[in-house]
Amino acid sequence: MSSPAADANDFRSPHVALLPSSGAGHITPFLRLAASLLSQNCRVTLITSHPIVTQAESNLISSFLSSFPQVTEKQFHILPLDPASAASSKDPFFLQWESIRRSLHLLSSILSSLSPPLDAMVSDITLISSTITITKPLKIPNYVLFPSSAKMFSLASYYSVLSESLSDSTKISEIKIPGIGAIPRSSIPPLLLVPESLFATMFKSNSDILRQFDGIIINTFDQLESKTLKALKTGEVAGGLPPLFNVGLIHHDFESKLGFGGEGAEAVSKWLDAQLAKSVVYVSFGSRTALSREQIRELGEGLVKSGYPFLWVMKDKAVDKEDGEKLEGILGAEMMGEVKEKGIVVKEWVDQVDVLRHNSVGGFVSHCGWNSVVEAAWVGVPVLAWPLHGDQRINGEVVEGSGLGFVGGNWGWIGEVLVKGEEIGRRIKDMMEDEGLRLRAGEIRDEVRKVVGETGDDGLKQLIEKWRA
Ligand code: UDP
Ligand code: UDP
């Protein structure tokens, strides 16, 4: 029997504030963390930054809040950027990260007024150089949530040691990370090789400050990257880092409450129901990546040539509110006809986890945004990796290394190469016909589910124990 003191401790509900940044790929892991914490008897305050960039993010947040009314939302109204800063990047998400970061001094009064007082705050990696300056004086322990792979984190944590040499980016052929190995120039996020870019500047200041935090939460599994996690935890990669918690942020019970279903969700689900088991190719490049029109048409041709039925989520613009063009205008009447015969194409949000876990889905053509990789592992669906920007080649290497999938080919960063339909179709067939790959993906799913169990993995438990102490 446990002692009365231990019992009292078990029932203490730590109060944690969560501060996501912007982009569905950054908000989703925070919502999953929030749901995991609630299931473990924690109090959660979710700080949402307004105005919100995309409709999908607004929908995710509001559907989450109505499913989990126990969560307290604090709306944080951010300041607009001055014209010079607003001109520093064309990426609406990077600009939003920068606006949130520059507004964070206004968050102090919100944090200090929360009741009961906070036991911890969790900040998105993109904001950490500013959140630390507000939590330090308030003596609130601050944790980083890193929403990408542990391998990408090894680059982020090693970066502060080596960034001097990146200033002459033309000379870099690879980055050798102790305990991890070499990241070839071709896999380094391209904007890191442009030291004056907003992304490179943020990345450096955030990497430099990691050691001032109380802990790092990485949304990953040993089953995907055990060697990397070990090298990070033993300090082989970089010294002086705070404790690292790998937490698989995905869970059976609440998963269906996180999505919001697009308008066409019913049509998609009916269509999937009508397909043979494991026959469908699911194609999506995440929430903020739009291929060129030319590349979209080659992809359409590849899908038709593969011979498999497909569900294709198409994006024509990075921000959904600006994505008004009709499918036919993008594909042209002829291709539209061919595509409609073999598959279903949607230009709206689908609940990806619901799609992936449908029995008819047999393969996933993915850009390897990290959430998509974790979701594919969770459902055991093989991945044909087509990394397009940022951390995605590094994530693609993790996909290949773990056996969950393989990288399609030397297909360049987005816009660099026009990948022909013929080749895309061939690689899709390779994925769909590879029995060994399907078995390995299924093994990963089984192992991951065992680790997460009914109540979350050890990483989550250790984290909450720390906050309860
Ligand atoms: N997503 C979704 N439906 C869509 C597009 C995206 O559910 O139509 C989800 C996807 O499941 C994932 C997140 O949005 O959880 C996208 O994050 P990821 O890291 O995969 O890619 P990003 O959008 O950041 O490039
Ligand atoms: N990242 C980081 N520090 C930063 C900004 C980004 O470590 O200051 C990491 C983060 O893990 C992010 C990845 O770099 O997921 C790639 O960023 P990008 O915007 O290209 O992709 P996203 O994850 O937002 O889809």
Short mmCIF file of N, CA, C and O and ligand atoms in Angstrom, two decimals, residues 26 94 97 125-126 146-148 152 156 199 202-203 206 288 389-391, ligand 2:
data_model
loop_
_atom_site.label_atom_id
_atom_site.label_comp_id
_atom_site.label_asym_id
_atom_site.label_seq_id
_atom_site.Cartn_x
_atom_site.Cartn_y
_atom_site.Cartn_z
N HIS A 26 2.37 22.97 -35.65
CA HIS A 26 2.86 23.41 -34.34
C HIS A 26 1.74 23.41 -33.30
O HIS A 26 2.00 23.26 -32.12
N PHE A 94 6.35 32.08 -40.54
CA PHE A 94 7.57 32.64 -39.90
C PHE A 94 7.25 34.04 -39.36
O PHE A 94 7.67 34.41 -38.27
N TRP A 97 5.35 33.74 -36.17
CA TRP A 97 6.23 33.38 -35.05
C TRP A 97 6.93 34.63 -34.53
O TRP A 97 7.05 34.85 -33.33
N ILE A 125 9.23 25.59 -29.68
CA ILE A 125 10.64 25.90 -29.98
C ILE A 125 10.82 27.24 -30.68
O ILE A 125 11.80 27.94 -30.47
N THR A 126 9.86 27.61 -31.53
CA THR A 126 10.04 28.82 -32.34
C THR A 126 9.95 30.10 -31.50
O THR A 126 10.27 31.18 -32.01
N PHE A 146 9.40 20.47 -28.75
CA PHE A 146 10.03 20.43 -30.07
C PHE A 146 9.16 19.57 -30.97
O PHE A 146 9.07 18.36 -30.79
N PRO A 147 8.49 20.19 -31.97
CA PRO A 147 7.48 19.44 -32.72
C PRO A 147 8.02 18.72 -33.94
O PRO A 147 7.29 18.44 -34.87
N SER A 148 9.32 18.40 -33.91
CA SER A 148 9.91 17.69 -35.06
C SER A 148 10.66 16.47 -34.52
O SER A 148 10.54 16.12 -33.35
N MET A 152 16.20 16.08 -35.94
CA MET A 152 16.18 17.52 -36.19
C MET A 152 16.59 18.27 -34.92
O MET A 152 17.29 19.28 -34.97
N ALA A 156 19.33 21.18 -34.01
CA ALA A 156 19.03 22.43 -33.28
C ALA A 156 19.94 22.59 -32.06
O ALA A 156 20.41 23.68 -31.76
N PHE A 199 14.42 32.87 -40.86
CA PHE A 199 14.43 31.52 -40.29
C PHE A 199 15.77 31.22 -39.62
O PHE A 199 15.81 30.74 -38.49
N MET A 202 16.19 33.21 -36.37
CA MET A 202 15.37 32.68 -35.26
C MET A 202 15.97 31.37 -34.77
O MET A 202 16.07 31.13 -33.57
N PHE A 203 16.34 30.53 -35.73
CA PHE A 203 16.86 29.21 -35.39
C PHE A 203 18.08 29.35 -34.48
O PHE A 203 18.22 28.65 -33.49
N ASN A 206 17.12 30.71 -30.94
CA ASN A 206 16.42 29.67 -30.17
C ASN A 206 17.38 28.54 -29.76
O ASN A 206 17.30 28.02 -28.66
N ARG A 288 0.59 23.35 -45.04
CA ARG A 288 1.09 24.66 -45.50
C ARG A 288 2.02 24.56 -46.70
O ARG A 288 2.85 25.44 -46.91
N HIS A 389 10.57 20.79 -47.96
CA HIS A 389 11.35 21.91 -47.40
C HIS A 389 11.65 21.69 -45.92
O HIS A 389 11.23 20.70 -45.33
N GLY A 390 12.40 22.67 -45.36
CA GLY A 390 12.67 22.67 -43.92
C GLY A 390 13.30 21.39 -43.42
O GLY A 390 14.27 20.85 -43.97
N ASP A 391 12.71 20.87 -42.34
CA ASP A 391 13.24 19.68 -41.66
C ASP A 391 12.88 18.37 -42.37
O ASP A 391 13.21 17.29 -41.88
N1 UDP B 2 12.92 24.99 -35.72
C1 UDP B 2 13.83 25.20 -34.72
N2 UDP B 2 14.06 26.48 -34.29
C2 UDP B 2 13.41 27.53 -34.85
C3 UDP B 2 12.48 27.30 -35.87
C4 UDP B 2 12.25 26.01 -36.29
O1 UDP B 2 14.44 24.27 -34.20
O2 UDP B 2 13.66 28.66 -34.44
C5 UDP B 2 12.69 23.61 -36.17
C6 UDP B 2 11.32 23.13 -35.76
O3 UDP B 2 11.41 21.84 -35.27
C7 UDP B 2 10.57 23.07 -37.05
C8 UDP B 2 11.68 22.82 -38.05
O4 UDP B 2 12.77 23.57 -37.56
O5 UDP B 2 9.64 22.02 -36.98
C9 UDP B 2 11.38 23.20 -39.47
O6 UDP B 2 10.76 24.42 -39.55
P1 UDP B 2 9.80 24.71 -40.75
O7 UDP B 2 9.13 25.97 -40.55
O8 UDP B 2 10.54 24.54 -42.02
O9 UDP B 2 8.73 23.54 -40.70
P2 UDP B 2 7.44 23.29 -39.82
O10 UDP B 2 7.83 22.34 -38.75
O11 UDP B 2 6.97 24.58 -39.23
O12 UDP B 2 6.49 22.71 -40.80
#
